[in-house]
mmCIF file of C-alpha atoms in Angstrom:
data_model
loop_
_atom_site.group_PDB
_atom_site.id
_atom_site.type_symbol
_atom_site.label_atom_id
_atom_site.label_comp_id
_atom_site.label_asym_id
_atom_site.label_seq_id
_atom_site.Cartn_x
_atom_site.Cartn_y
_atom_site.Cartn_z
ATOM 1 C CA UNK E 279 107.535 125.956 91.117
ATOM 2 C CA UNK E 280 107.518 124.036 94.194
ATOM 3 C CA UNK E 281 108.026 120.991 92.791
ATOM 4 C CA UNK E 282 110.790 122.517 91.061
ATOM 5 C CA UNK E 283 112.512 123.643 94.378
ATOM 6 C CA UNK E 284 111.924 120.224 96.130
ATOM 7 C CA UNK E 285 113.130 118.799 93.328
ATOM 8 C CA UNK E 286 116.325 120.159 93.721
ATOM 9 C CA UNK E 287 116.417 120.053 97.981
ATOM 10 C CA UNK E 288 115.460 115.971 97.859
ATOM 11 C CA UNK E 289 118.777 115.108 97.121
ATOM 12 C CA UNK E 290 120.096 117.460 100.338
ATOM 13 C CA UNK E 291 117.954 115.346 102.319
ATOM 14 C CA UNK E 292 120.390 111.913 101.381
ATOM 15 C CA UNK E 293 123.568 113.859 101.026
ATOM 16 C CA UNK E 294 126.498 112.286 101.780
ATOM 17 C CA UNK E 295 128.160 114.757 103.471
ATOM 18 C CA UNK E 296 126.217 113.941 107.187
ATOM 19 C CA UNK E 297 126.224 118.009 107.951
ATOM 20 C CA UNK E 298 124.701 118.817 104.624
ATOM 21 C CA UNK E 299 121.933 116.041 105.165
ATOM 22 C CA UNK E 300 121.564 116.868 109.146
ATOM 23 C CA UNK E 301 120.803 121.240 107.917
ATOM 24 C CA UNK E 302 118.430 119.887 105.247
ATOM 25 C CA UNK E 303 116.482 117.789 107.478
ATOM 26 C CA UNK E 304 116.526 120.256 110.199
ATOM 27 C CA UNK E 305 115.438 123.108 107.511
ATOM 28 C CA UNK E 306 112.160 120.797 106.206
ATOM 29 C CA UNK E 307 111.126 120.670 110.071
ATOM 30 C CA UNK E 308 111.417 124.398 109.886
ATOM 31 C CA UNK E 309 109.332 124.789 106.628
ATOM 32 C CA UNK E 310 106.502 122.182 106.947
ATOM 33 C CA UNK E 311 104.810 124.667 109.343
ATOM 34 C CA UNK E 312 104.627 127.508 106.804
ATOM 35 C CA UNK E 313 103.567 125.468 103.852
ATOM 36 C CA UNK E 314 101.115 122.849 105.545
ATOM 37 C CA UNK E 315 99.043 121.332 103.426
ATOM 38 C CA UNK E 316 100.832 122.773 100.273
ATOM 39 C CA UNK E 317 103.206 120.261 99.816
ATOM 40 C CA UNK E 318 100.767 117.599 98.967
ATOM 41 C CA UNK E 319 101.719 118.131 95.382
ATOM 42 C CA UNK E 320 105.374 116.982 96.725
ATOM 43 C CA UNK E 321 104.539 114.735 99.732
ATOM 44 C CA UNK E 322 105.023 110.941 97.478
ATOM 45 C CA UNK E 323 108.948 112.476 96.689
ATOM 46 C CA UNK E 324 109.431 114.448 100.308
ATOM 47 C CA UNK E 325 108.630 111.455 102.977
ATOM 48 C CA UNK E 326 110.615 108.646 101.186
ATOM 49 C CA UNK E 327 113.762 111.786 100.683
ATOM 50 C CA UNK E 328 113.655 112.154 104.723
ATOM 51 C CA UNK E 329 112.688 108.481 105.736
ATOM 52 C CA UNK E 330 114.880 106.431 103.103
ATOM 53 C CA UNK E 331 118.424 106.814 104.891
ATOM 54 C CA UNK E 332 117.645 109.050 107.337
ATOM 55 C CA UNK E 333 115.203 107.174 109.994
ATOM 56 C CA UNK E 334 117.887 104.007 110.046
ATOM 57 C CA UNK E 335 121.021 106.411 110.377
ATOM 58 C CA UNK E 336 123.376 106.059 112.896
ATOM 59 C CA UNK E 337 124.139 109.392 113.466
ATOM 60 C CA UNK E 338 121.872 110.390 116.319
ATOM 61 C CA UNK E 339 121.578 114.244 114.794
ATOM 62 C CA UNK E 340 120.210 112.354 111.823
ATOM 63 C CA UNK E 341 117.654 110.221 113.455
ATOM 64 C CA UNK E 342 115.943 112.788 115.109
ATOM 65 C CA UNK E 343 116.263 115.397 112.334
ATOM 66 C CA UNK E 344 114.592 113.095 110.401
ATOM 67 C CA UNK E 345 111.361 111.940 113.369
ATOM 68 C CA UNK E 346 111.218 115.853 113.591
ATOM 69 C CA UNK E 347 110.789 116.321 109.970
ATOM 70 C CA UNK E 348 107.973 112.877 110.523
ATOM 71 C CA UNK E 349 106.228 114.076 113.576
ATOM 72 C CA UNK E 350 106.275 117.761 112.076
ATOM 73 C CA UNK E 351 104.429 116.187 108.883
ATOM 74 C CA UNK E 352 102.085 114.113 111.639
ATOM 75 C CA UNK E 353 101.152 117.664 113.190
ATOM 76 C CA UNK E 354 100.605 120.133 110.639
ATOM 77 C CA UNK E 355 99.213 118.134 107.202
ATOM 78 C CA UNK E 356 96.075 116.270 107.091
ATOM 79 C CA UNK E 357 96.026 112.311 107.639
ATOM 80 C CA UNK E 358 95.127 111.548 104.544
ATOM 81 C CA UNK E 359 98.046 112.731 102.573
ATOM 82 C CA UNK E 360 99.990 110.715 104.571
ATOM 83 C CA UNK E 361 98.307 107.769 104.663
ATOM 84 C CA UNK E 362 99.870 106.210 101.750
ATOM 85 C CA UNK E 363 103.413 106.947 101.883
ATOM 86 C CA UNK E 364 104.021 106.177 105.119
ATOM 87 C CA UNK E 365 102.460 102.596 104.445
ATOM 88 C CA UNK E 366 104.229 101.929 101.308
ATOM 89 C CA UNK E 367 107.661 103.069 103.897
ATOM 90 C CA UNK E 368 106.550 101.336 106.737
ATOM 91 C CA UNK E 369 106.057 97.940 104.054
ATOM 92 C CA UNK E 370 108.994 97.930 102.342
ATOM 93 C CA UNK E 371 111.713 99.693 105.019
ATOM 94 C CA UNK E 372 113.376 97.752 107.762
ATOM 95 C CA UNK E 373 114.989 98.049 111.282
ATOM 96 C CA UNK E 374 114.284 101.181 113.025
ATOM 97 C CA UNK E 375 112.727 103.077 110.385
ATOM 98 C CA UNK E 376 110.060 100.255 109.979
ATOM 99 C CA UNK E 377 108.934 100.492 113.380
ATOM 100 C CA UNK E 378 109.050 104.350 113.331
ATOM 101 C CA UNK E 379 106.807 104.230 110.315
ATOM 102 C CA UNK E 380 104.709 101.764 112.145
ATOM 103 C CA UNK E 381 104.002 103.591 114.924
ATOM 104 C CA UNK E 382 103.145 106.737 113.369
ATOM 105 C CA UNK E 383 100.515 104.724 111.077
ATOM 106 C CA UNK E 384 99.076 103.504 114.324
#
């Protein structure tokens, strides 16, 4: 089921609409601390969902919605998880976002 539901909340986390996109990044900051370590079923379709558009945006809400929603994932899941997403994102991204995801792999 909770693939199911982030299924269906991934594509909040690119909308459009900047408000819609700005809430849904703001509500994954807000939800990483109650599930932890239970989204590693959904972690390889979450961190490219928040990092994609959202770490190069220039919408300042944006960009640090989205480094909450990265620093929140840094804090409460273990390394490992994260270890290969963020270094496929911080391979293949550029600008900003690539030395975000840099940094946080360091």
């Amino acid at each position: 089921i909770l693939f199911q539901i982030f299924d269906a909340f991934k594509s909040r986390l690119h909308d459009s609409n900047s408000k819609v996109n700005q809430v849904a990044l703001e509500t994954m900051h807000k939800m990483i601390p109650l599930l932890k370590d239970n989204l590693s079923p959904v972690i390889n379709m979450l961190i490219p969902a928040t990092v994609d558009n959202n770490l190069n945006s220039k919408n300042p809400g944006i960009y640090a919605a989205a480094t909450n929603v990265i620093q929140a994932l840094c804090q409460y899941l273990d390394n490992y998880l994260l270890l290969q997403p963020f270094c496929t994102k911080a391979q293949f991204l550029n600008g900003k976002a690539k030395q975000d995801m840099t940094e946080k792999l360091a």
